[in-house]
Amino acid sequence: MMILSGDPPRSRVLSILLVVIILALAATPFLFPGAKAMNVAAQICIFAALVASYDLLLGYTGSVSFAHTMFYGIGSYAIAIALYSMGPVWAAVATGIAVGLPLAALLALAIGLFSLRVAAIFFAMVTLAVASAFQVLASQLSWLTGGEDGRSFQLPELLRPGTVLISKSLIGFELNGRVLTYYLVLIAAATMILCLLRVVNSPFGRVLQAIRENRFRAEALGFRTVFHLTYANCIAALVAAGAGMLNALWLRYAGPDTSLSFTIMLDILLMVVIGGMGTIYGAIIGASIFILAQNYLQALMGAASKAAADAGLPLLPGLLHPDRWLLWLGLLFIASVYFFPTGVVGRLRGAGSAKH
Amino acid sequence: MALTLETRDLTIRFGGHVAVNGVSCTFKPGELTAIVGPNGAGKTTYFNLISGQLRPTAGTIFFDGADITQLSAPLRTRAGLGRAFQLTNLFPNLSVEENVRLAVQAANGTHYDMLRPWMVRRDLIARADEILDRVALGNRRQVTATALSHGDQRKLEVALMIALEPKVFMFDEPTAGMSIDEVPVVLNLIAQLKQDASKIILLVEHKMDVVRSLADRIIVLHNGQLVADGKPAEVIASPIVQEAYLGVAPGRSAA
């Protein structure tokens, strides 16, 4: 159990759920052919890592940051700009990583040391201000970032959809560059989540929880909490940037809407809360539920609406009309926050321990 | 040079109110000093100044030959100043064992180790359990701190300080609000700590019988000022204490 850092899911239902999600993600290219399914699965992987890194901040240290999409964007743009300007070579990917990660970490370090000394609200405000400034900067520096249009680029040869590694006639399934990219995303995201699980269960991570519980007491024990919080902020930023890089590689594009917008920030918050704060596993559950709902709820409602109309039921066809999907998505979230205030993971663990 | 803790003209003002007013005092190892005084005399504020939760308006604090007046609270703890708080100050939703384990971890200097899972450090867990046994909380390890009775929370508070292995123990009314049968556990513990002649022990306490049985020296604070300092018998008998602290007119004996 050392790969899980001694922090297993601690609930049978949760374990099964996680195994199902992971198996489904691993088998997506075989089980669900087609671009849409693989897109959704890649989004789930990327967001699971991104949300887990946000959970390190919100769930484990109790600090609210609004700059998480900024770090996500730094990762995305680093890869995009490097590949755009250097061409589709591996050296460009390496450059993007070598520039993007340190940049994210340094910025997080500066924000942390500057604002985590004092009350938590100050940190929230500073991150909001910095993130807004960064968003403006990204759209203004259009010679570098492509402005509102963003940057599209080509991937190295090996990762292109046209690159066939093993032909369909050989194994009944075509292993191409796109599938390879998908597994790159999956494995990188899984590695990052396991790293985060290690961090939160390390002696350092335990101090983070102590700070969340009672910062004053943690200080009195001799912990210089500003450094703990700042390092946590840096780790979260690194993983967010890493997720951003995967996002750019997957989309072959980086732009304000896909990597920097505050809509993504809200989505992250919702996924953390739905999955369960302070659990890391919640990120996987939250990202899966949210992104599946975002992508398939509309189609599901369309089918339901049609079925209701065919059955001649009053009112229902209108209520379930696909155009109302955002309304239902919203209601779904309100209900989940209301009924599972500790998130899905908190709920499942609570039910598990109550039985003992 | 022997370990000493000294406050020189220590003063803190909150607006117009002078909570601690020019207190100069030196504490030596092997000596248990009781700090007494009526409510609002500035005892806890004096403690907060020494352990770094408050910064003085004027005056200096020397510890182990160094000026520590500008040091932050965590750095003072690392220097060897241990503090148990008057109002119980724990990690409420963590287990009793985890509360102490964190203090052990701090004392061990394991601050930023993020590569290993915490349970790999069995030494820290074993040490935490040992301390819990000493304060008679060995059977409550897995209970969350909030679920403890008030008396047990006080014991846990003391356990956190012991876990830090400080050079100076600062007890702020360790037995306040405890039931009669729980008090001896804490008093025995303090008596045990006293055996080690290299430690400085400061004790804020209201119960005069406790003070009389444990203290080697008593200092009296009144309205933020140091008004008496000496052997327990002398100080308790002095008119100023009889009047200021015990609220008894001179000539009558205190209970």
Coordinates of C-alpha atoms in Angstrom, one line a residue:
Chain A
M1 CA 0.0 0.0 0.0
M2 CA 3.1 2.2 -0.1
I3 CA 2.2 3.5 -3.5
L4 CA -0.9 5.0 -1.9
S5 CA 1.3 6.4 0.9
G6 CA -0.6 4.4 3.6
D7 CA -3.8 6.3 2.8
P8 CA -6.1 3.8 1.1
P9 CA -9.7 4.8 0.1
R10 CA -11.0 3.4 3.4
S11 CA -14.4 2.5 2.0
R12 CA -15.4 -0.5 -0.1
V13 CA -17.8 1.5 -2.3
L14 CA -15.2 4.2 -2.9
S15 CA -12.5 1.6 -3.7
I16 CA -14.8 -0.1 -6.2
L17 CA -15.8 3.3 -7.7
L18 CA -12.1 4.3 -8.1
V19 CA -11.1 1.0 -9.6
V20 CA -14.0 1.3 -12.1
I21 CA -13.1 4.8 -13.0
I22 CA -9.4 4.0 -13.5
L23 CA -10.1 0.8 -15.5
A24 CA -12.5 2.7 -17.7
L25 CA -10.0 5.5 -18.2
A26 CA -7.3 3.0 -19.0
A27 CA -9.5 1.1 -21.5
T28 CA -11.2 4.1 -23.1
P29 CA -9.2 3.9 -26.4
F30 CA -10.3 0.2 -26.8
L31 CA -13.8 0.3 -25.3
F32 CA -15.2 3.5 -26.7
P33 CA -13.8 4.3 -30.1
G34 CA -14.2 7.8 -31.4
A35 CA -12.8 11.2 -30.7
K36 CA -15.5 12.3 -28.2
A37 CA -15.0 9.5 -25.7
M38 CA -11.3 9.9 -25.7
N39 CA -11.6 13.7 -25.3
V40 CA -13.8 13.3 -22.3
A41 CA -11.5 10.7 -20.8
A42 CA -8.4 12.9 -21.3
Q43 CA -10.3 15.9 -19.7
I44 CA -11.1 13.7 -16.7
C45 CA -7.4 12.8 -16.3
I46 CA -6.2 16.3 -16.6
F47 CA -8.8 17.8 -14.3
A48 CA -8.4 15.0 -11.7
A49 CA -4.8 16.1 -11.4
L50 CA -5.6 19.8 -11.4
V51 CA -8.4 19.4 -8.9
A52 CA -6.2 17.2 -6.6
S53 CA -3.6 19.9 -6.6
Y54 CA -6.2 22.5 -5.6
D55 CA -7.4 20.1 -2.9
L56 CA -3.9 20.3 -1.4
L57 CA -4.5 24.0 -0.9
L58 CA -8.1 24.2 0.0
G59 CA -8.7 20.8 1.7
Y60 CA -5.4 20.4 3.5
T61 CA -4.3 23.9 4.3
G62 CA -7.6 25.7 4.2
S63 CA -6.3 28.5 2.0
V64 CA -8.5 29.7 -0.8
S65 CA -6.6 30.5 -4.0
F66 CA -8.0 32.1 -7.1
A67 CA -4.8 31.8 -9.0
H68 CA -5.0 28.1 -9.7
T69 CA -6.0 28.6 -13.4
M70 CA -3.1 31.0 -13.7
F71 CA -0.7 28.2 -13.0
Y72 CA -2.7 25.9 -15.2
G73 CA -2.4 28.5 -17.9
I74 CA 1.3 29.0 -17.4
G75 CA 1.8 25.3 -18.1
S76 CA -0.5 25.4 -21.1
Y77 CA 1.1 28.4 -22.6
A78 CA 4.7 27.3 -21.9
I79 CA 4.2 24.2 -24.0
A80 CA 2.2 26.0 -26.7
I81 CA 4.6 28.9 -27.1
A82 CA 7.6 26.5 -27.1
L83 CA 6.1 24.2 -29.7
Y84 CA 4.8 27.1 -31.8
S85 CA 8.0 28.9 -32.0
M86 CA 10.5 26.0 -32.1
G87 CA 8.5 23.7 -34.2
P88 CA 7.2 20.2 -33.5
V89 CA 10.3 18.8 -31.9
W90 CA 10.9 17.1 -28.6
A91 CA 13.4 19.8 -27.6
A92 CA 10.4 22.2 -27.7
V93 CA 8.4 20.1 -25.3
A94 CA 11.5 19.9 -23.0
T95 CA 11.9 23.7 -23.2
G96 CA 8.3 24.2 -22.4
I97 CA 8.6 22.1 -19.3
A98 CA 11.9 23.6 -18.3
V99 CA 10.5 27.1 -18.5
G100 CA 7.0 26.5 -17.4
L101 CA 7.5 24.6 -14.2
P102 CA 10.1 26.9 -12.6
L103 CA 8.1 29.9 -13.6
A104 CA 5.0 28.6 -11.9
A105 CA 7.0 27.6 -8.8
L106 CA 8.7 31.0 -8.5
L107 CA 5.5 32.9 -8.9
A108 CA 3.8 30.7 -6.3
L109 CA 6.8 31.2 -4.0
A110 CA 6.6 35.0 -4.4
I111 CA 2.8 35.1 -3.8
G112 CA 3.1 32.8 -0.8
L113 CA 5.9 34.6 1.0
F114 CA 4.2 37.9 0.3
S115 CA 0.7 37.0 1.4
L116 CA 0.6 33.9 3.5
R117 CA 2.1 35.5 6.6
V118 CA -1.2 37.1 7.5
A119 CA -4.9 36.3 7.4
A120 CA -6.2 33.8 4.8
I121 CA -8.5 36.4 3.2
F122 CA -5.5 38.4 2.2
F123 CA -4.0 35.4 0.3
A124 CA -7.3 35.0 -1.5
M125 CA -7.4 38.6 -2.6
V126 CA -3.8 38.6 -3.7
T127 CA -4.3 35.5 -5.8
L128 CA -7.4 37.0 -7.3
A129 CA -5.5 40.2 -8.2
V130 CA -2.5 38.4 -9.6
A131 CA -4.6 36.0 -11.7
S132 CA -6.6 38.9 -13.2
A133 CA -3.5 40.7 -14.1
F134 CA -2.1 37.6 -15.6
Q135 CA -5.2 37.1 -17.7
V136 CA -5.0 40.6 -19.1
L137 CA -1.3 40.2 -19.7
A138 CA -1.8 37.0 -21.6
S139 CA -4.4 38.6 -23.9
Q140 CA -2.3 41.8 -24.4
L141 CA 1.0 40.2 -25.2
S142 CA -0.4 38.9 -28.4
W143 CA 3.0 38.7 -30.2
L144 CA 3.9 36.0 -27.7
T145 CA 0.6 34.4 -26.7
G146 CA -1.5 34.9 -29.7
G147 CA -3.9 37.1 -27.7
E148 CA -7.5 36.0 -27.6
D149 CA -6.9 33.5 -30.4
G150 CA -4.3 31.6 -28.4
R151 CA -1.7 29.5 -30.0
S152 CA -2.3 26.3 -32.1
F153 CA 0.7 24.1 -32.7
Q154 CA 1.8 20.8 -34.0
L155 CA 2.9 17.9 -31.9
P156 CA 6.2 16.0 -32.4
E157 CA 5.8 13.3 -35.1
L158 CA 5.4 10.4 -32.6
L159 CA 2.3 11.9 -31.0
R160 CA 0.4 12.8 -34.1
P161 CA -2.8 11.0 -35.0
G162 CA -1.4 10.1 -38.4
T163 CA 1.4 8.2 -36.8
V164 CA 0.4 4.5 -36.8
L165 CA 2.5 2.5 -34.4
I166 CA 0.7 -0.8 -34.6
S167 CA -1.8 -1.2 -37.5
K168 CA -5.3 -2.3 -37.0
S169 CA -4.8 -5.6 -38.9
L170 CA -2.3 -6.8 -36.3
I171 CA -4.2 -6.4 -33.0
G172 CA -7.7 -5.5 -34.2
F173 CA -7.1 -2.0 -33.0
E174 CA -5.0 0.9 -34.2
L175 CA -2.4 2.2 -31.9
N176 CA -1.6 5.6 -33.2
G177 CA 0.0 8.8 -32.0
R178 CA -3.3 10.1 -30.6
V179 CA -3.7 7.0 -28.4
L180 CA -0.1 7.3 -27.3
T181 CA -0.7 10.9 -26.3
Y182 CA -3.8 9.8 -24.4
Y183 CA -1.7 7.3 -22.4
L184 CA 0.9 10.0 -21.8
V185 CA -1.8 12.2 -20.3
L186 CA -3.2 9.3 -18.2
I187 CA 0.1 8.2 -16.8
A188 CA 1.4 11.7 -16.1
A189 CA -1.9 12.6 -14.4
A190 CA -1.9 9.4 -12.3
T191 CA 1.8 10.0 -11.3
M192 CA 1.0 13.6 -10.2
I193 CA -2.0 12.4 -8.1
L194 CA 0.1 9.7 -6.4
C195 CA 2.8 12.3 -5.7
L196 CA 0.2 14.6 -4.1
L197 CA -1.1 11.7 -2.1
R198 CA 2.4 11.2 -0.8
V199 CA 2.8 14.8 0.0
V200 CA -0.4 15.1 2.1
N201 CA 0.5 11.9 4.0
S202 CA 4.1 12.9 4.7
P203 CA 5.2 14.5 7.9
F204 CA 5.0 17.8 6.0
G205 CA 1.4 17.1 5.0
R206 CA 0.5 16.4 8.5
V207 CA 1.8 19.8 9.5
L208 CA -0.4 21.3 6.8
Q209 CA -3.5 19.7 8.5
A210 CA -2.3 21.0 11.8
I211 CA -2.1 24.5 10.4
R212 CA -5.6 24.2 9.0
E213 CA -6.9 23.1 12.4
N214 CA -5.0 25.6 14.5
R215 CA -2.3 27.7 13.0
F216 CA -1.6 29.5 16.3
R217 CA -0.8 26.2 18.0
A218 CA 1.3 24.9 15.1
E219 CA 3.4 28.1 15.5
A220 CA 3.7 27.5 19.2
L221 CA 5.0 24.0 18.5
G222 CA 7.9 25.5 16.5
F223 CA 6.5 25.2 13.0
R224 CA 7.2 28.3 10.8
T225 CA 3.8 28.0 9.1
V226 CA 4.4 30.6 6.4
F227 CA 7.0 28.3 4.9
H228 CA 4.8 25.2 5.1
L229 CA 1.9 27.1 3.4
T230 CA 4.2 28.6 0.8
Y231 CA 5.7 25.2 -0.1
A232 CA 2.3 23.7 -0.4
N233 CA 1.3 26.6 -2.7
C234 CA 4.4 25.9 -4.8
I235 CA 3.7 22.2 -5.1
A236 CA 0.1 22.9 -6.0
A237 CA 1.3 25.4 -8.6
L238 CA 3.7 22.8 -10.1
V239 CA 1.1 20.2 -10.4
A240 CA -1.4 22.7 -11.9
A241 CA 1.2 23.7 -14.4
G242 CA 1.9 20.1 -15.2
A243 CA -1.9 19.5 -15.8
G244 CA -1.9 22.6 -18.0
M245 CA 1.0 21.1 -20.1
L246 CA -1.0 17.9 -20.5
N247 CA -4.0 20.0 -21.5
A248 CA -2.0 21.9 -24.2
L249 CA -0.5 18.6 -25.5
W250 CA -3.9 17.0 -25.7
L251 CA -5.7 20.0 -27.4
R252 CA -2.6 21.0 -29.5
Y253 CA -3.7 24.5 -28.5
A254 CA -3.5 27.0 -25.6
G255 CA -5.8 29.9 -25.3
P256 CA -7.5 32.1 -22.7
D257 CA -10.7 30.1 -22.7
T258 CA -9.2 26.7 -22.4
S259 CA -6.6 27.5 -19.7
L260 CA -7.0 30.8 -18.0
S261 CA -10.6 31.7 -17.6
F262 CA -12.3 32.0 -14.3
T263 CA -15.0 29.6 -15.5
I264 CA -12.4 26.9 -15.1
M265 CA -11.6 28.2 -11.6
L266 CA -15.2 27.8 -10.7
D267 CA -15.3 24.3 -12.2
I268 CA -12.3 23.3 -10.1
L269 CA -14.0 24.6 -7.0
L270 CA -17.1 22.7 -7.7
M271 CA -15.2 19.5 -8.5
V272 CA -13.3 19.7 -5.2
V273 CA -16.5 20.3 -3.2
I274 CA -18.4 17.5 -5.0
G275 CA -15.7 15.0 -4.7
G276 CA -14.8 15.8 -1.1
M277 CA -12.2 18.3 0.3
G278 CA -9.1 17.1 2.0
T279 CA -9.2 13.6 0.5
I280 CA -7.3 13.8 -2.8
Y281 CA -9.4 10.8 -4.0
G282 CA -12.3 13.3 -4.1
A283 CA -10.6 15.0 -7.1
I284 CA -10.9 11.8 -9.2
I285 CA -14.5 11.3 -8.3
G286 CA -15.4 15.0 -8.6
A287 CA -13.7 15.4 -12.0
S288 CA -15.3 12.3 -13.3
I289 CA -18.9 13.3 -12.2
F290 CA -18.5 16.9 -13.3
I291 CA -17.0 16.3 -16.7
L292 CA -19.3 13.4 -17.6
A293 CA -22.3 15.5 -16.6
Q294 CA -20.9 18.4 -18.7
N295 CA -20.5 16.2 -21.7
Y296 CA -23.3 13.8 -21.6
L297 CA -26.1 15.3 -19.6
Q298 CA -27.4 17.2 -22.6
A299 CA -27.6 14.0 -24.7
L300 CA -29.2 12.1 -21.8
M301 CA -31.8 14.7 -21.4
G302 CA -32.6 14.8 -25.1
A303 CA -33.3 11.1 -25.0
A304 CA -35.4 11.4 -21.8
S305 CA -37.3 14.3 -23.2
K306 CA -38.1 12.4 -26.4
A307 CA -39.1 9.3 -24.4
A308 CA -41.4 11.4 -22.2
A309 CA -42.9 13.0 -25.3
D310 CA -43.5 9.6 -26.9
A311 CA -45.2 8.4 -23.7
G312 CA -47.5 11.4 -23.9
L313 CA -46.5 12.8 -20.4
P314 CA -47.4 16.4 -19.8
L315 CA -44.8 19.1 -18.9
L316 CA -41.9 16.6 -18.6
P317 CA -40.8 16.8 -22.2
G318 CA -40.4 20.6 -21.8
L319 CA -38.6 20.3 -18.5
L320 CA -36.2 17.8 -19.8
H321 CA -35.6 19.6 -23.1
P322 CA -31.8 19.5 -23.9
D323 CA -31.7 23.3 -23.9
R324 CA -32.4 23.2 -20.1
W325 CA -29.3 21.1 -19.4
L326 CA -27.5 23.9 -17.6
L327 CA -30.4 24.4 -15.3
W328 CA -30.3 20.7 -14.3
L329 CA -26.6 20.8 -14.0
G330 CA -26.9 23.7 -11.6
L331 CA -29.6 21.9 -9.6
L332 CA -27.5 18.8 -9.5
F333 CA -24.6 20.8 -7.9
I334 CA -26.8 22.5 -5.4
A335 CA -28.3 19.2 -4.4
S336 CA -24.9 17.5 -4.1
V337 CA -23.4 20.3 -2.0
Y338 CA -26.6 20.3 0.2
F339 CA -26.8 16.6 0.7
F340 CA -23.1 15.7 0.7
P341 CA -21.4 18.7 2.4
T342 CA -18.3 16.5 2.9
G343 CA -18.4 15.5 -0.7
V344 CA -18.9 12.0 -2.2
V345 CA -15.7 10.7 -0.6
G346 CA -16.5 12.1 2.8
R347 CA -20.0 10.7 2.6
L348 CA -18.8 7.2 1.6
R349 CA -16.1 7.1 4.2
G350 CA -18.5 8.4 6.8
A351 CA -21.0 5.6 5.9
G352 CA -18.2 3.1 6.0
S353 CA -17.0 4.0 9.5
A354 CA -20.4 4.3 10.9
K355 CA -20.9 0.6 10.3
H356 CA -18.0 -0.5 12.5
Chain B
M1 CA 27.4 29.6 31.6
A2 CA 24.2 28.1 33.1
L3 CA 21.0 28.5 31.3
T4 CA 19.0 31.5 32.3
L5 CA 15.9 33.3 31.3
E6 CA 15.7 36.9 32.0
T7 CA 13.2 39.7 31.4
R8 CA 14.5 43.2 31.7
D9 CA 12.0 46.1 32.1
L10 CA 9.5 44.1 30.1
T11 CA 6.5 46.3 29.3
I12 CA 3.5 46.0 27.0
R13 CA 0.8 48.6 26.4
F14 CA -2.6 48.0 24.9
G15 CA -3.8 51.5 24.1
G16 CA -3.8 53.3 27.4
H17 CA -3.7 50.1 29.4
V18 CA -0.3 48.9 30.6
A19 CA -0.8 45.1 31.0
V20 CA 2.8 44.3 32.0
N21 CA 4.8 47.1 33.4
G22 CA 8.6 47.1 33.7
V23 CA 8.9 43.5 34.9
S24 CA 12.6 42.5 35.5
C25 CA 13.2 39.0 36.7
T26 CA 15.7 36.2 36.2
F27 CA 14.8 32.5 36.2
K28 CA 17.4 29.8 36.9
P29 CA 17.5 26.1 36.2
G30 CA 16.4 23.7 38.9
E31 CA 14.0 26.2 40.2
L32 CA 10.2 26.1 39.9
T33 CA 8.9 29.7 40.0
A34 CA 5.2 30.2 40.7
I35 CA 3.7 33.4 39.2
V36 CA 0.7 34.5 41.2
G37 CA -1.6 37.5 41.2
P38 CA -5.3 38.4 41.0
N39 CA -7.2 38.0 37.7
G40 CA -6.0 40.6 35.2
A41 CA -2.7 41.0 36.9
G42 CA -0.9 40.3 33.6
K43 CA 0.3 36.8 34.3
T44 CA -0.8 35.3 31.0
T45 CA 0.3 38.4 29.1
Y46 CA 3.7 38.0 30.7
F47 CA 3.8 34.4 29.5
N48 CA 2.8 35.5 26.0
L49 CA 5.6 38.0 25.9
I50 CA 8.1 35.4 27.0
S51 CA 7.0 32.7 24.6
G52 CA 6.6 35.2 21.7
Q53 CA 2.8 35.4 21.1
L54 CA 3.1 39.1 21.9
R55 CA 5.8 41.6 21.2
P56 CA 6.7 44.0 24.1
T57 CA 6.3 47.7 23.8
A58 CA 9.6 48.1 25.7
G59 CA 12.2 45.9 27.4
T60 CA 14.2 42.9 26.5
I61 CA 14.1 39.1 27.0
F62 CA 17.4 37.2 27.3
F63 CA 17.5 33.4 27.0
D64 CA 20.5 31.3 27.2
G65 CA 22.8 34.3 26.8
A66 CA 21.0 35.7 23.7
D67 CA 18.5 38.5 23.2
I68 CA 15.4 36.8 21.9
T69 CA 13.1 39.8 22.1
Q70 CA 12.7 40.0 18.3
L71 CA 12.4 36.2 17.7
S72 CA 9.1 34.8 16.4
A73 CA 7.1 32.3 18.5
P74 CA 8.2 29.2 16.5
L75 CA 11.8 30.2 16.8
R76 CA 11.5 30.7 20.5
T77 CA 9.9 27.2 20.8
R78 CA 12.8 25.8 18.8
A79 CA 15.3 27.6 21.1
G80 CA 13.7 25.7 24.0
L81 CA 10.8 27.6 25.4
G82 CA 7.8 25.3 25.9
R83 CA 4.4 26.6 26.6
A84 CA 1.1 25.0 27.7
F85 CA -1.8 27.4 27.3
Q86 CA -4.4 28.4 29.8
L87 CA -7.3 28.2 27.4
T88 CA -6.9 24.8 25.9
N89 CA -5.3 25.1 22.5
L90 CA -5.2 21.9 20.5
F91 CA -5.8 20.5 17.0
P92 CA -9.5 19.8 17.6
N93 CA -10.3 17.4 14.8
L94 CA -7.1 15.4 14.9
S95 CA -6.7 12.4 17.1
V96 CA -5.1 12.6 20.5
E97 CA -2.1 10.6 19.3
E98 CA -1.8 12.8 16.2
N99 CA -1.8 16.0 18.4
V100 CA 1.2 14.7 20.4
R101 CA 2.9 13.1 17.3
L102 CA 2.9 16.6 15.7
A103 CA 4.7 18.0 18.7
V104 CA 7.2 15.1 18.7
Q105 CA 7.7 15.7 15.0
A106 CA 8.4 19.4 15.7
A107 CA 10.9 18.6 18.5
N108 CA 12.5 16.1 16.2
G109 CA 13.1 18.9 13.6
T110 CA 11.1 17.0 10.9
H111 CA 9.5 20.1 9.4
Y112 CA 9.5 19.7 5.6
D113 CA 9.9 16.0 5.0
M114 CA 7.4 15.3 2.2
L115 CA 8.9 12.3 0.5
R116 CA 8.0 9.6 3.0
P117 CA 4.6 8.7 4.5
W118 CA 4.3 9.8 8.1
M119 CA 3.7 6.3 9.5
V120 CA 7.1 5.2 8.3
R121 CA 8.5 7.3 11.2
R122 CA 7.6 4.8 13.9
D123 CA 10.1 6.5 16.2
L124 CA 7.8 9.6 16.3
I125 CA 4.7 7.5 16.9
A126 CA 6.3 5.5 19.7
R127 CA 7.6 8.6 21.4
A128 CA 4.1 10.1 21.2
D129 CA 2.5 7.0 22.7
E130 CA 5.1 7.0 25.5
I131 CA 4.2 10.6 26.4
L132 CA 0.5 9.8 26.3
D133 CA 1.1 7.0 28.8
R134 CA 2.8 9.5 31.1
V135 CA -0.2 11.8 31.2
A136 CA -2.6 8.9 31.6
L137 CA -4.1 9.3 28.1
G138 CA -2.8 6.0 26.8
N139 CA -6.2 4.6 26.4
R140 CA -7.6 7.6 24.4
R141 CA -5.1 7.6 21.5
Q142 CA -7.6 7.4 18.6
V143 CA -10.2 9.8 20.1
T144 CA -10.4 13.2 18.4
A145 CA -9.2 16.0 20.7
T146 CA -12.6 17.7 20.8
A147 CA -14.2 14.5 22.1
L148 CA -12.1 14.5 25.2
S149 CA -13.3 15.7 28.6
H150 CA -12.1 19.1 29.8
G151 CA -9.6 17.5 32.2
D152 CA -8.2 15.2 29.5
Q153 CA -7.8 18.1 27.2
R154 CA -5.8 19.9 29.9
K155 CA -3.6 16.8 30.1
L156 CA -3.2 16.7 26.4
E157 CA -2.2 20.4 26.4
V158 CA 0.5 19.5 28.9
A159 CA 1.5 16.4 26.8
L160 CA 2.2 18.7 23.8
M161 CA 4.6 20.8 25.8
I162 CA 6.4 17.7 27.3
A163 CA 6.7 16.3 23.7
L164 CA 8.6 19.4 22.7
E165 CA 11.4 18.5 25.3
P166 CA 11.9 22.2 26.1
K167 CA 14.5 23.7 28.4
V168 CA 11.8 26.0 29.9
F169 CA 8.4 24.7 30.9
M170 CA 5.7 27.3 31.1
F171 CA 2.5 26.0 32.7
D172 CA -0.5 28.4 32.6
E173 CA -3.0 27.2 35.2
P174 CA -2.5 23.5 34.2
T175 CA -5.2 22.3 36.6
A176 CA -7.8 24.9 36.0
G177 CA -11.3 23.4 35.7
M178 CA -10.0 19.9 36.4
S179 CA -11.9 17.6 38.6
I180 CA -10.3 16.8 42.0
D181 CA -9.2 13.2 41.1
E182 CA -7.5 14.4 37.8
V183 CA -5.4 17.1 39.4
P184 CA -2.7 14.7 41.0
V185 CA -1.8 13.3 37.5
V186 CA -0.7 16.8 36.4
L187 CA 0.9 17.7 39.7
N188 CA 2.9 14.5 39.8
L189 CA 4.1 15.2 36.3
I190 CA 5.3 18.7 37.3
A191 CA 7.0 17.2 40.3
Q192 CA 8.7 14.7 38.1
L193 CA 9.9 17.4 35.7
K194 CA 11.3 19.2 38.7
Q195 CA 13.7 16.3 39.3
D196 CA 15.7 17.4 36.3
A197 CA 17.8 20.2 37.7
S198 CA 18.6 21.6 34.2
K199 CA 15.1 22.8 33.5
I200 CA 13.5 26.1 34.3
I201 CA 9.8 25.7 35.3
L202 CA 7.3 28.6 35.4
L203 CA 3.9 28.0 36.8
V204 CA 0.9 30.3 36.8
E205 CA -1.5 29.0 39.4
H206 CA -4.3 30.1 41.6
K207 CA -4.5 27.2 44.0
M208 CA -2.3 28.2 46.9
D209 CA -1.9 24.7 48.2
V210 CA -0.5 23.7 44.8
V211 CA 1.9 26.6 44.8
R212 CA 3.1 25.9 48.3
S213 CA 3.8 22.3 47.6
L214 CA 5.6 22.7 44.3
A215 CA 7.2 26.2 44.2
D216 CA 10.8 27.0 45.1
R217 CA 10.1 30.7 44.6
I218 CA 7.0 32.9 44.1
I219 CA 6.7 36.1 42.2
V220 CA 3.6 38.2 42.5
L221 CA 2.2 40.4 39.7
H222 CA -0.3 43.1 40.5
N223 CA -1.6 45.5 37.9
G224 CA 1.2 44.4 35.6
Q225 CA 3.9 45.1 38.1
L226 CA 6.2 42.8 40.0
V227 CA 5.3 43.4 43.6
A228 CA 7.0 40.5 45.5
D229 CA 9.6 37.9 44.8
G230 CA 11.1 35.4 47.2
K231 CA 10.7 32.1 49.0
P232 CA 7.1 30.8 49.2
A233 CA 6.8 31.2 52.9
E234 CA 8.1 34.8 52.9
V235 CA 6.0 35.9 50.0
I236 CA 2.8 34.4 51.2
A237 CA 3.3 36.0 54.5
S238 CA 4.2 39.4 53.2
P239 CA 1.6 42.1 53.8
I240 CA 1.5 43.2 50.1
V241 CA 0.5 39.7 49.0
Q242 CA -2.0 39.2 51.8
E243 CA -3.7 42.4 50.7
A244 CA -3.1 42.4 46.9
Y245 CA -3.6 38.8 46.1
L246 CA -5.2 36.9 48.9
G247 CA -7.6 39.7 49.6
V248 CA -7.1 39.4 53.3
A249 CA -6.2 42.2 55.7
P250 CA -2.7 42.0 57.1
G251 CA -2.5 40.1 60.4
R252 CA -4.9 37.4 59.5
S253 CA -3.6 34.2 58.2
A254 CA -4.4 33.0 54.7
A255 CA -6.1 29.7 54.1

